[in-house]
PDB file of C-alpha atoms in Angstrom:
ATOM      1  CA  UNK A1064     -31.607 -54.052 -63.642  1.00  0.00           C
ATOM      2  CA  UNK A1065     -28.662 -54.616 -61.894  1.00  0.00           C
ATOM      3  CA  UNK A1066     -29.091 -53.915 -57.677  1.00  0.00           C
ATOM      4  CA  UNK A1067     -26.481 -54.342 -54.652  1.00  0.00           C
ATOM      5  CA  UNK A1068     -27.462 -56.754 -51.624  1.00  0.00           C
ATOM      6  CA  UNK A1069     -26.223 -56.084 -47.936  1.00  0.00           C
ATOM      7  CA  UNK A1070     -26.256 -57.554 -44.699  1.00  0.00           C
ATOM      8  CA  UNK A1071     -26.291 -55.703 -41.243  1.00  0.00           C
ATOM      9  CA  UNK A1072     -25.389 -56.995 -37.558  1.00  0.00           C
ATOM     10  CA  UNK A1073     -25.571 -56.008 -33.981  1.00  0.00           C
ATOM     11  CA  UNK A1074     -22.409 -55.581 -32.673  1.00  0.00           C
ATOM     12  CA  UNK A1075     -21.789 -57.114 -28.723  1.00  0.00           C
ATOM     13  CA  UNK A1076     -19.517 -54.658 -27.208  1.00  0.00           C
ATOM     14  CA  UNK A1077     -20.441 -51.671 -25.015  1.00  0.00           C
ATOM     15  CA  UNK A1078     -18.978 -48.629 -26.824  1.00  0.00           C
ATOM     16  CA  UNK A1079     -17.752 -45.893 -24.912  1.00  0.00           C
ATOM     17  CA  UNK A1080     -14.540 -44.916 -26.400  1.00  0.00           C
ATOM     18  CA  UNK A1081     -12.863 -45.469 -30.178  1.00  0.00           C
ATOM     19  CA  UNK A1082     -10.600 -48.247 -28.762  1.00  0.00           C
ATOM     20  CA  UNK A1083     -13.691 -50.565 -28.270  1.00  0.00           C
ATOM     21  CA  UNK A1084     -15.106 -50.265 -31.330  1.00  0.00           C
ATOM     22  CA  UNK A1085     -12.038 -50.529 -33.319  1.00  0.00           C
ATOM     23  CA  UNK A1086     -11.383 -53.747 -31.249  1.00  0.00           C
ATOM     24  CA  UNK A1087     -15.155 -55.209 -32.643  1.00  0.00           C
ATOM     25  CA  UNK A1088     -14.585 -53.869 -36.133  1.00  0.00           C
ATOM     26  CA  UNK A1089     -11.214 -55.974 -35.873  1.00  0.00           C
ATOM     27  CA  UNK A1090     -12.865 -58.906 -34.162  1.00  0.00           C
ATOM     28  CA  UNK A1091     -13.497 -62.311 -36.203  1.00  0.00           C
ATOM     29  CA  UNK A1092     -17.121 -61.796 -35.877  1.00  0.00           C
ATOM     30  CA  UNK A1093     -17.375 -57.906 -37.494  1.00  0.00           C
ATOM     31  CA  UNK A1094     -13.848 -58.096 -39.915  1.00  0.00           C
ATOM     32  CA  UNK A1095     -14.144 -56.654 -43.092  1.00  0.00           C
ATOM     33  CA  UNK A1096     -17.391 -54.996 -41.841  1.00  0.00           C
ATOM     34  CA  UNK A1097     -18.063 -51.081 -41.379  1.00  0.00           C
ATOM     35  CA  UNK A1098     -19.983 -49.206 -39.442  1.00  0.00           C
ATOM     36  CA  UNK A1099     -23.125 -48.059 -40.250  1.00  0.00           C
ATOM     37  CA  UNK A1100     -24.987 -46.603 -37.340  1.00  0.00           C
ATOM     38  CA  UNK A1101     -24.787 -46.712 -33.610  1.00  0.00           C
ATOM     39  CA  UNK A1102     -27.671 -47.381 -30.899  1.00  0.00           C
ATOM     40  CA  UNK A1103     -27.740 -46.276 -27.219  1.00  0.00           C
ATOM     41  CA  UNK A1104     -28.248 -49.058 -24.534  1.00  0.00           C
ATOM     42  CA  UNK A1105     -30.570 -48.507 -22.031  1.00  0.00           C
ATOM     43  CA  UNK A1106     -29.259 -48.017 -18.770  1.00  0.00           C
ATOM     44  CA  UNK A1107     -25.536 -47.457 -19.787  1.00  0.00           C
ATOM     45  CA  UNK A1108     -25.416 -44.388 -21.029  1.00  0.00           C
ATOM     46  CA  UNK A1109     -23.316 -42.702 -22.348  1.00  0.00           C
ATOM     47  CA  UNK A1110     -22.643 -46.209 -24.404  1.00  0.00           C
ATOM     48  CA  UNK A1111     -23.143 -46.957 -27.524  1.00  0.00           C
ATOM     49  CA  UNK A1112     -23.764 -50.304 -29.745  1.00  0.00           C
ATOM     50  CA  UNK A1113     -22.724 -50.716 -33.005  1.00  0.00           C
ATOM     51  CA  UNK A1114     -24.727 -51.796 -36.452  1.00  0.00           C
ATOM     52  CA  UNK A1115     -22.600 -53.318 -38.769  1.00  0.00           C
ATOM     53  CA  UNK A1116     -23.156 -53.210 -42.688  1.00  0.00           C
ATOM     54  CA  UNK A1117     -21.794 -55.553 -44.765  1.00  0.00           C
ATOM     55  CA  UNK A1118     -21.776 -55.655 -48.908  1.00  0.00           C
ATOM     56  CA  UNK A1119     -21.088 -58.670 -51.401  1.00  0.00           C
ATOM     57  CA  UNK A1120     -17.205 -58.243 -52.275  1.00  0.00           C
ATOM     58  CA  UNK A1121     -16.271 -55.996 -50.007  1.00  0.00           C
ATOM     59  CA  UNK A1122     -13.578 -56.290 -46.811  1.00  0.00           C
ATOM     60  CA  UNK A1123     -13.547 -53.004 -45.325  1.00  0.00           C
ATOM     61  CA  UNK A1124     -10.307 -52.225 -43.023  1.00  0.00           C
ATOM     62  CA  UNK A1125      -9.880 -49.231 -40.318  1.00  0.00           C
ATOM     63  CA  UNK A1126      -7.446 -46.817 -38.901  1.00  0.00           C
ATOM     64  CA  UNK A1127      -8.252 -44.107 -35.562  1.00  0.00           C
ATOM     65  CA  UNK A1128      -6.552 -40.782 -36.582  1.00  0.00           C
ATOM     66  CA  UNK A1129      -6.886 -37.380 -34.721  1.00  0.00           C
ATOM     67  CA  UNK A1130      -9.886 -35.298 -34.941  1.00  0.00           C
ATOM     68  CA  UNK A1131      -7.937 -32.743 -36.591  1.00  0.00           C
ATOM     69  CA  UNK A1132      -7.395 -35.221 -39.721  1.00  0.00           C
ATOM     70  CA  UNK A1133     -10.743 -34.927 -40.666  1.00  0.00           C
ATOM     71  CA  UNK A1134     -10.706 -31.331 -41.055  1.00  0.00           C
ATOM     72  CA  UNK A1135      -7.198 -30.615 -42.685  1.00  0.00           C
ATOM     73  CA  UNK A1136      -7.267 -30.318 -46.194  1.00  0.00           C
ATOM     74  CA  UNK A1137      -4.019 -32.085 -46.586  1.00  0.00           C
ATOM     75  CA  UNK A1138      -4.296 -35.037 -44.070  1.00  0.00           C
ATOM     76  CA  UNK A1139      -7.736 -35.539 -45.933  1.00  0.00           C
ATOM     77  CA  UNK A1140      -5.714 -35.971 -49.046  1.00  0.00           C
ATOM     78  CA  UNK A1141      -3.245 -37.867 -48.014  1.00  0.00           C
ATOM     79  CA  UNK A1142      -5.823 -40.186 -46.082  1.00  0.00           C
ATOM     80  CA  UNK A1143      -7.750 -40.441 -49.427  1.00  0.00           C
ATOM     81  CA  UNK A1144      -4.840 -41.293 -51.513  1.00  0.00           C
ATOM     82  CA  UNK A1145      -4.445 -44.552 -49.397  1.00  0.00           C
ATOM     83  CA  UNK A1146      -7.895 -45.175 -49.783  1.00  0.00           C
ATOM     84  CA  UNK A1147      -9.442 -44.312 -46.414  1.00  0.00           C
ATOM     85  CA  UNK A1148     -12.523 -42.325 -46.458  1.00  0.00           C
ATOM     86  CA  UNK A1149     -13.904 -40.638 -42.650  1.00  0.00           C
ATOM     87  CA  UNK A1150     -17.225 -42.753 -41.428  1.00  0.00           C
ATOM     88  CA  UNK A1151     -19.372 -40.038 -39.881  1.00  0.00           C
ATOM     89  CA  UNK A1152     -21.745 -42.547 -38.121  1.00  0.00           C
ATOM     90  CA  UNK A1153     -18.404 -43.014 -35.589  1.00  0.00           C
ATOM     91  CA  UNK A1154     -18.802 -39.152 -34.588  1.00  0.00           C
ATOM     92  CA  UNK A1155     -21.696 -39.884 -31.832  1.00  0.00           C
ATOM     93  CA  UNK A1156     -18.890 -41.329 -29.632  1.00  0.00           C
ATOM     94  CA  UNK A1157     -17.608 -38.614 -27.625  1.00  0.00           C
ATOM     95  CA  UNK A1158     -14.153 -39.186 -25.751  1.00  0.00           C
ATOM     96  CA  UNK A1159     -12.383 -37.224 -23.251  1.00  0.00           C
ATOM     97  CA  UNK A1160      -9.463 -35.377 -24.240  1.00  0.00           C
ATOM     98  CA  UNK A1161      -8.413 -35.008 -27.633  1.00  0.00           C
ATOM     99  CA  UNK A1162     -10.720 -36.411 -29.825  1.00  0.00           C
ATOM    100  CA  UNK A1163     -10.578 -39.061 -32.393  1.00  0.00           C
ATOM    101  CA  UNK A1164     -12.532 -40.191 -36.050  1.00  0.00           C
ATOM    102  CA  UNK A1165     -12.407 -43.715 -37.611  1.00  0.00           C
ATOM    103  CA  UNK A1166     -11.286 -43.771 -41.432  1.00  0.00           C
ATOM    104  CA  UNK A1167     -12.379 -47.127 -43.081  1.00  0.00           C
ATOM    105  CA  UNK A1168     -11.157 -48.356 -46.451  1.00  0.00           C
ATOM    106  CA  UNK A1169     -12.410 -50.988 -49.181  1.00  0.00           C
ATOM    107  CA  UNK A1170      -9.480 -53.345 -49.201  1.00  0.00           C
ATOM    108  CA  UNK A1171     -11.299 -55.199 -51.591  1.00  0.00           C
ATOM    109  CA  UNK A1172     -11.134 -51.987 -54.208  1.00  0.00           C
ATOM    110  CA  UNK A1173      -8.646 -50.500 -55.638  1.00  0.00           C
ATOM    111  CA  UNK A1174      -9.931 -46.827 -55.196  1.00  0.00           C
ATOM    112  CA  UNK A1175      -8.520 -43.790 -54.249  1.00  0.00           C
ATOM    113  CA  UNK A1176     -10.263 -40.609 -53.298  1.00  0.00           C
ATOM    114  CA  UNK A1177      -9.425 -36.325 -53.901  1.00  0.00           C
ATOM    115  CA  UNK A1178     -10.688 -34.040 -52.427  1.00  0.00           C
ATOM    116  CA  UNK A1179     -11.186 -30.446 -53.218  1.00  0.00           C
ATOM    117  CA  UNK A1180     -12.446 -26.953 -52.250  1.00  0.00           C
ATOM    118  CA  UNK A1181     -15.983 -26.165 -53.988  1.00  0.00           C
ATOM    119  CA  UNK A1182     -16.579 -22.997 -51.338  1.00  0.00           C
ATOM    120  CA  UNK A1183     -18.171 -21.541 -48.914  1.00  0.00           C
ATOM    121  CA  UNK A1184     -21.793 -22.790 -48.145  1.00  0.00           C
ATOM    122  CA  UNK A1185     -24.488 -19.919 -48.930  1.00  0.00           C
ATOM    123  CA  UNK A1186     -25.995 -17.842 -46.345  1.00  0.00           C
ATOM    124  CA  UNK A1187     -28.298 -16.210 -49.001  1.00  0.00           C
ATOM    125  CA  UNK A1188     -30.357 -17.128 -52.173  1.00  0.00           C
ATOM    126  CA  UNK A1189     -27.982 -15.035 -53.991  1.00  0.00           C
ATOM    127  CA  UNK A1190     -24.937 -17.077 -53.123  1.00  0.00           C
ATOM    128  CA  UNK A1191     -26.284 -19.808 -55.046  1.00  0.00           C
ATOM    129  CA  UNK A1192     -26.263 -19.471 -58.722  1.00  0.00           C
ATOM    130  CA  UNK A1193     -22.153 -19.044 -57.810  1.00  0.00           C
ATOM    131  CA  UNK A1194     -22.368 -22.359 -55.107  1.00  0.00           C
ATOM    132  CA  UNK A1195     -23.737 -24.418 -57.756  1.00  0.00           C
ATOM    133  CA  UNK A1196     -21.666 -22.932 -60.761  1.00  0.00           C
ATOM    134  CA  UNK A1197     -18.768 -23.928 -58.340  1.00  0.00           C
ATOM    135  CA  UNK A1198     -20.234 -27.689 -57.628  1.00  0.00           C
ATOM    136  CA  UNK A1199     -20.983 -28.332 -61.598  1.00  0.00           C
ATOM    137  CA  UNK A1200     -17.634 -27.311 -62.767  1.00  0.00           C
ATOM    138  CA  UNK A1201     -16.481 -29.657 -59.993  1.00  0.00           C
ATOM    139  CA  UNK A1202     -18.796 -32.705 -60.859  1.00  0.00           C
ATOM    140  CA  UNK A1203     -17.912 -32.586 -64.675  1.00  0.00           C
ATOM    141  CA  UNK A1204     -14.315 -33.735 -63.586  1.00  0.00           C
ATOM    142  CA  UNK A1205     -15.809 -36.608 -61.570  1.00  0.00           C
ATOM    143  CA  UNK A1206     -16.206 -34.948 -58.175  1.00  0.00           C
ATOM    144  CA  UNK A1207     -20.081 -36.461 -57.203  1.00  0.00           C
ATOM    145  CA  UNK A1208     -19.463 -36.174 -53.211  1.00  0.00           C
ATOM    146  CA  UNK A1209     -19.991 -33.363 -50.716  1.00  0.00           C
ATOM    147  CA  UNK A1210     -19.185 -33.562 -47.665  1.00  0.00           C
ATOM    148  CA  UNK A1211     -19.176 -30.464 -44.981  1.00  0.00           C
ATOM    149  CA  UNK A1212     -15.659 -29.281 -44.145  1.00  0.00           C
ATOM    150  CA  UNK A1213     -14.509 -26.768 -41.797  1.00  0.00           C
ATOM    151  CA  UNK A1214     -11.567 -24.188 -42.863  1.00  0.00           C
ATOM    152  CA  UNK A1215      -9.633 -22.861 -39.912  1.00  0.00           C
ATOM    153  CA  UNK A1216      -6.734 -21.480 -42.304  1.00  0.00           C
ATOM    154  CA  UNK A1217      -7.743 -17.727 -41.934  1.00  0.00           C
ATOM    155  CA  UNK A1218      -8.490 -17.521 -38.104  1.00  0.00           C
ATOM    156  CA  UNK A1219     -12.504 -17.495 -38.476  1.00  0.00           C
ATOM    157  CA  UNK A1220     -13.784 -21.128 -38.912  1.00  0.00           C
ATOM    158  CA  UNK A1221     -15.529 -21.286 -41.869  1.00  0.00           C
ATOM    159  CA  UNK A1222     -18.037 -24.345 -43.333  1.00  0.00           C
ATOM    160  CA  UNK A1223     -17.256 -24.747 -46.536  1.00  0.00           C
ATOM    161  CA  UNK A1224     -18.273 -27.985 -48.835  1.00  0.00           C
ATOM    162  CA  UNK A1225     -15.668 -30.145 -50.195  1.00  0.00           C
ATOM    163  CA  UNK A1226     -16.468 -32.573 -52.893  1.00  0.00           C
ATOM    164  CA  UNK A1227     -14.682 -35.939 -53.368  1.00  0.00           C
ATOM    165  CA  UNK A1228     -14.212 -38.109 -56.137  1.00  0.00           C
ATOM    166  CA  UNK A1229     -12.807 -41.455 -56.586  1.00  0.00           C
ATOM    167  CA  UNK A1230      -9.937 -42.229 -58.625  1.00  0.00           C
ATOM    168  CA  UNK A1231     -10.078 -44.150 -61.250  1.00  0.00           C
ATOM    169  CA  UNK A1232     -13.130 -42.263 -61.930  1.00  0.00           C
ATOM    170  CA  UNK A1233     -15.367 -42.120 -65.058  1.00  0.00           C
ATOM    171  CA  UNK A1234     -18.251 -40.303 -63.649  1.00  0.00           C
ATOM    172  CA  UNK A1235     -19.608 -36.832 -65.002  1.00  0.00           C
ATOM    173  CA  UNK A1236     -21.660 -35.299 -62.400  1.00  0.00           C
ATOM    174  CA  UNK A1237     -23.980 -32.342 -62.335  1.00  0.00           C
ATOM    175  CA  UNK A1238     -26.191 -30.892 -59.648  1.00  0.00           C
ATOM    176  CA  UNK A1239     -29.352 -29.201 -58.823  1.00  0.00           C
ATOM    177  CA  UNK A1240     -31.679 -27.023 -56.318  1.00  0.00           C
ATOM    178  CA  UNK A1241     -34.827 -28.313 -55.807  1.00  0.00           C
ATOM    179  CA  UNK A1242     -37.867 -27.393 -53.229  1.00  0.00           C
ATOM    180  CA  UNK A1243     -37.156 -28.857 -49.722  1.00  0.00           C
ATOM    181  CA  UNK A1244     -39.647 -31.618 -48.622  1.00  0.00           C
ATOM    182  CA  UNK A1245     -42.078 -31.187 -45.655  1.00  0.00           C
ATOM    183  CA  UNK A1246     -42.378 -34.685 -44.875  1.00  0.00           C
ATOM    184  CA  UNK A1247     -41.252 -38.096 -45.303  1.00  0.00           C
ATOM    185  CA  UNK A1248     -43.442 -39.053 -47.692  1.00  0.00           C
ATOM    186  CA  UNK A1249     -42.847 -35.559 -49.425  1.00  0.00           C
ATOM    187  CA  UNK A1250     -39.175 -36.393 -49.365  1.00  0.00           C
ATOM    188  CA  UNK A1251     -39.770 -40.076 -51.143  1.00  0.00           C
ATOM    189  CA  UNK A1252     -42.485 -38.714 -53.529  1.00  0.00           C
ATOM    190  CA  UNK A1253     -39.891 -35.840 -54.774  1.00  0.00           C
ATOM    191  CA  UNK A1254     -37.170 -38.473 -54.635  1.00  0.00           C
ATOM    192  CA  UNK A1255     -39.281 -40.937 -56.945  1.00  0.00           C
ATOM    193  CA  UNK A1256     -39.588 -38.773 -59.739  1.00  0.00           C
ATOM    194  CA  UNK A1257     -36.027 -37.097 -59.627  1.00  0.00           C
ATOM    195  CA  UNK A1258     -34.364 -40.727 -58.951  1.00  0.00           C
ATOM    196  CA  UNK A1259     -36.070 -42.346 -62.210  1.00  0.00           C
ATOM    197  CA  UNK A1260     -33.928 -39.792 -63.776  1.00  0.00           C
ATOM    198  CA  UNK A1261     -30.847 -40.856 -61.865  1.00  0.00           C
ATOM    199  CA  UNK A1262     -30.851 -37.928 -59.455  1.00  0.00           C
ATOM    200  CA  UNK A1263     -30.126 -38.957 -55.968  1.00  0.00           C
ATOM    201  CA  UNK A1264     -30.448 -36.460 -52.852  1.00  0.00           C
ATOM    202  CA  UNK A1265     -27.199 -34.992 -51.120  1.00  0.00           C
ATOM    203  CA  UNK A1266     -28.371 -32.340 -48.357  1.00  0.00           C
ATOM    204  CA  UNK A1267     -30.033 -29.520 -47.441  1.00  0.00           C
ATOM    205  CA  UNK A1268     -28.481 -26.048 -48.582  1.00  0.00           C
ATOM    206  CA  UNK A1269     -29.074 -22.911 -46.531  1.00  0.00           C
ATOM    207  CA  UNK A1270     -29.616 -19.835 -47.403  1.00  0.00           C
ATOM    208  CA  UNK A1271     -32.714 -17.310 -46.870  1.00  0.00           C
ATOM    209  CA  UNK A1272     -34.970 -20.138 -48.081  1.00  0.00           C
ATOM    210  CA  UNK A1273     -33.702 -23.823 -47.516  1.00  0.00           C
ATOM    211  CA  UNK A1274     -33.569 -25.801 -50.335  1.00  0.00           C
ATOM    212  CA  UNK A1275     -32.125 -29.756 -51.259  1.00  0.00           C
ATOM    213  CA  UNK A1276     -29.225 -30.885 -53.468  1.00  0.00           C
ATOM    214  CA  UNK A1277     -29.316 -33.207 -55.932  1.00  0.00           C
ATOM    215  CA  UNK A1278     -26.547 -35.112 -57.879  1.00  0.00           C
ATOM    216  CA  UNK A1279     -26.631 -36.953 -61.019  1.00  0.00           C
ATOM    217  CA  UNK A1280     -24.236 -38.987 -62.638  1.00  0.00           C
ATOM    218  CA  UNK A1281     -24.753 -38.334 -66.082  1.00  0.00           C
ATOM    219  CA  UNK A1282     -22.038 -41.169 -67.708  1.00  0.00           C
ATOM    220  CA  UNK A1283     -24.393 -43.906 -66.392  1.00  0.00           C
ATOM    221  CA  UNK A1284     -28.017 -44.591 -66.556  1.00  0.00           C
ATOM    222  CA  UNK A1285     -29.176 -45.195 -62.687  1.00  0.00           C
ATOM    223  CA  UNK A1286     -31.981 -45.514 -61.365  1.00  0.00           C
ATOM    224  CA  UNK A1287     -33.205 -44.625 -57.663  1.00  0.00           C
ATOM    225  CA  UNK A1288     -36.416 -45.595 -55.791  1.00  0.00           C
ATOM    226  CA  UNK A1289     -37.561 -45.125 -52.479  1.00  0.00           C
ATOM    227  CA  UNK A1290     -40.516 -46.014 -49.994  1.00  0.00           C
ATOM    228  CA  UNK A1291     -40.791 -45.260 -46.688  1.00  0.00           C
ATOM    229  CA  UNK A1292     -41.155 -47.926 -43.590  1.00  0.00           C
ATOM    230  CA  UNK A1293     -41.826 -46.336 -39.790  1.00  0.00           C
ATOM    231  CA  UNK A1294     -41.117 -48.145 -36.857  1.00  0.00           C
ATOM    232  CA  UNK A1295     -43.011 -47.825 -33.539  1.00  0.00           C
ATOM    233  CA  UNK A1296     -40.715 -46.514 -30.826  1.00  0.00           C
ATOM    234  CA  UNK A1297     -42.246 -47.567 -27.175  1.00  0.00           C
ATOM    235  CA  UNK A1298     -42.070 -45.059 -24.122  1.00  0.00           C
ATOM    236  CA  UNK A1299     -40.423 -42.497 -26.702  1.00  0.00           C
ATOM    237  CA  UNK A1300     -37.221 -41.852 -28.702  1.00  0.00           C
ATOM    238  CA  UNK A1301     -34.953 -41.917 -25.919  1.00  0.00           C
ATOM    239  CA  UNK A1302     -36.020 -45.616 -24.441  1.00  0.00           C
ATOM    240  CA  UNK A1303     -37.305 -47.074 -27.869  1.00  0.00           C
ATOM    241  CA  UNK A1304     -34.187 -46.658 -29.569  1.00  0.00           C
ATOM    242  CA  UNK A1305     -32.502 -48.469 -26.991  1.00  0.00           C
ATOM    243  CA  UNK A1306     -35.449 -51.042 -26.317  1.00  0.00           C
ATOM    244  CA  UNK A1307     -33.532 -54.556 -27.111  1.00  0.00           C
ATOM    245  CA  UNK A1308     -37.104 -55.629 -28.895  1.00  0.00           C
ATOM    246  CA  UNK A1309     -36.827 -52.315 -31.080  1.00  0.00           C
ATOM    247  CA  UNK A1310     -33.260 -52.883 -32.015  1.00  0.00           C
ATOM    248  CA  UNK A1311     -33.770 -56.734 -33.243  1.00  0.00           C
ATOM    249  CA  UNK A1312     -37.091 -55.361 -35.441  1.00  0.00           C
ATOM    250  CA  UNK A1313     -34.960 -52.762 -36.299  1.00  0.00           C
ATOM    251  CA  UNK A1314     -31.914 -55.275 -37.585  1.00  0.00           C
ATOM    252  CA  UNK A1315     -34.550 -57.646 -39.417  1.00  0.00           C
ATOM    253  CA  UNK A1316     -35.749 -55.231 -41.544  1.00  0.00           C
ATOM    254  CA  UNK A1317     -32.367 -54.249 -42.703  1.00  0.00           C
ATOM    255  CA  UNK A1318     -31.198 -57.244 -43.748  1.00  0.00           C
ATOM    256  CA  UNK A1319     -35.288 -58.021 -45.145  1.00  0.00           C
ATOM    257  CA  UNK A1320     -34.656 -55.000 -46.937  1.00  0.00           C
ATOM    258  CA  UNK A1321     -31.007 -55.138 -48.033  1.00  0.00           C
ATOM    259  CA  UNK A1322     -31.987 -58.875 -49.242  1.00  0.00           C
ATOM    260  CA  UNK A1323     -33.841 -56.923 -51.935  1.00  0.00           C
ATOM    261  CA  UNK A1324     -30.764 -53.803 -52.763  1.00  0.00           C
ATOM    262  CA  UNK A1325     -32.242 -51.411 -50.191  1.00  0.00           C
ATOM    263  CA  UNK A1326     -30.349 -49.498 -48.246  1.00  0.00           C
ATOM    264  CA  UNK A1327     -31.521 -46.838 -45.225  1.00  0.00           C
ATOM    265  CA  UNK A1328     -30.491 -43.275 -46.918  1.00  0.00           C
ATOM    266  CA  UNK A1329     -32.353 -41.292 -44.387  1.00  0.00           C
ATOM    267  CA  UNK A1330     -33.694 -42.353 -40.483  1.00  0.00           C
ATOM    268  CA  UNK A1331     -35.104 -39.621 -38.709  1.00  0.00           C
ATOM    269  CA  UNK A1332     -36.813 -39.956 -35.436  1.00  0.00           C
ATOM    270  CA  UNK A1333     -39.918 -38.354 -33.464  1.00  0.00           C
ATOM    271  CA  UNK A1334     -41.284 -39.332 -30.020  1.00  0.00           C
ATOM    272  CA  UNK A1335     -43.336 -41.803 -31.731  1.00  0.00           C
ATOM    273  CA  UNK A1336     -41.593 -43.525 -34.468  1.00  0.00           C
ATOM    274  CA  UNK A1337     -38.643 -43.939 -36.474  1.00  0.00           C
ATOM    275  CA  UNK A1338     -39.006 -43.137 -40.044  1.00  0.00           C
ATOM    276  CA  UNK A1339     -36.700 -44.542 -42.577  1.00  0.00           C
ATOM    277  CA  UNK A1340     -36.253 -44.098 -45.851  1.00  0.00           C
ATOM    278  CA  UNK A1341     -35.280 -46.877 -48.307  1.00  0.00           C
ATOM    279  CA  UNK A1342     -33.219 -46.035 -51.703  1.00  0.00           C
ATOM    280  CA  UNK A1343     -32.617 -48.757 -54.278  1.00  0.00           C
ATOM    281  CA  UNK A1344     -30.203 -47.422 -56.993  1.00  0.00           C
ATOM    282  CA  UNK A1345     -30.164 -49.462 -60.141  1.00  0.00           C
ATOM    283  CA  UNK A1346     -27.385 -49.904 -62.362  1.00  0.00           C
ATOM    284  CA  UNK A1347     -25.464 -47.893 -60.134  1.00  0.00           C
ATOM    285  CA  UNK A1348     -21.469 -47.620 -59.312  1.00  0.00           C
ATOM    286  CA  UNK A1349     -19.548 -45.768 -57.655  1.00  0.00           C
ATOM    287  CA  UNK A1350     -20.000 -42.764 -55.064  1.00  0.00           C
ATOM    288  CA  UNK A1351     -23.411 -41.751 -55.651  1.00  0.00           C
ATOM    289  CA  UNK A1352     -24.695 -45.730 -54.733  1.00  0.00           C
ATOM    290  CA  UNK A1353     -24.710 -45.763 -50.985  1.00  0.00           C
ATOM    291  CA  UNK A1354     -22.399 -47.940 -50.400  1.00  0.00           C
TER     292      UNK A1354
END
């Protein structure tokens, strides 16, 4: 079975603004590189260093646009149609004044993305069967992301979820409900058993009992796996993460792991650890593969 290999990198620069880290994602060192997660340094806060992710046959390029660009419908379209997809991990850096997101683009691919409306996120159990109704109809025509979008048109901001799909596409996607996990190991257990059936998780869905999203891609046969690694964090979350020795463990075992086609799907951290989650997909392409 078929796997993708990456490679990840500390970035050098202190981040505090947009402008610096476009300047490292543009520098020789990082080019053709996105960004996959950011980590405080100690002592400087409010700044920021970046991780940098890197994939075989790949060159990733990136543009600064207006806040606002990630929430309008039509600059989302029109952003997509180029290409350019928004990278959350770039939302942690807070700016004064009018704020900005970074949209990155495979230069390597010829891929386009649309967008569209799959409604409004439930509030209750009974707002489901219709939520999912709305996501399936949606995934049969090739639409296998969701993202969480934010529709200002009527006056009340509303958080709807917009799907995306690339273009050319040949994906058939459907979706499911499933019991939320209560741990880690919970979460990679249920993962295990849905992924050898090419089911790969999206989110968490409210409503008056929270449950999780899955997506399959029924026009290939993919599997997912996933195990668990936890990092110590020293003197807590808020020095650990930033702890110099933490970040260069932390580095090493992503490129130990993405070596073998793993990439981190889910960190989450406590006071005493950093848990992430691994997910291999096999004989995967396109959106669903975590790349």
């Amino acid at each position: 079975m078929v796997t993708t290999r990456s490679t990840y990198a500390l970035g050098d620069a202190e981040i505090a603004g947009m402008d610096l880290l476009s300047t490292e994602l543009q520098s020789p060192k990082f080019s053709g590189q996105r960004l996959f997660s950011l980590l405080p340094i100690f002592g400087a806060a409010p700044k920021l260093r970046g991780v940098y992710w890197s994939v075989d046959k790949t060159a990733y390029v990136h543009r600064l646009a207006p806040a606002s660009d990630a929430v309008d419908f039509s600059r989302l379209q029109a952003l997509g149609a180029e290409g350019y997809r928004v990278n959350s991990a770039a939302r942690l850096i807070l700016e004064p004044g009018a704020a900005r997101v970074l949209f990155s683009k495979d230069s390597a691919a010829n891929i386009k993305y649309e967008y569209a409306d799959a409604g409004a996120f439930p509030t209750k159990d009974t707002d489901k069967p219709e939520f999912l109704a709305s996501l399936n109809k949606l995934g049969s025509n090739g639409y296998c992301g969701v993202e969480v979008g934010i529709d200002t048109t009527g006056g009340t901001p509303q958080i709807r979820a917009r799907v995306v799909r690339e273009q050319p596409t040949t994906a058939r996607c459907s979706f499911t409900l499933n019991p939320v996990a209560k741990s880690y190991e919970e979460r990679v257990s249920q993962g295990n058993q849905l992924g050898a059936d090419g089911k790969i998780f999206v989110m968490d869905v409210p409503g008056t009992t929270l449950e999780s999203l899955y997506v399959q891609d029924t026009a290939q046969k993919t599997v997912f796996k996933h195990h668990l690694t936890k990092l110590e964090l020293k003197g807590g979350a808020a020095i650990g993460l930033s702890d110099p020795e933490y970040q260069k463990t932390f580095i090493a075992l992503l490129n130990e792991e993405g070596s073998k086609g793993a990439t981190p799907r889910i960190i989450g951290v406590d006071e005493a650890r950093s848990n992430i989650v691994f997910t291999t997909a096999y004989d995967c392409t396109g959106l669903l593969c975590g790349y």
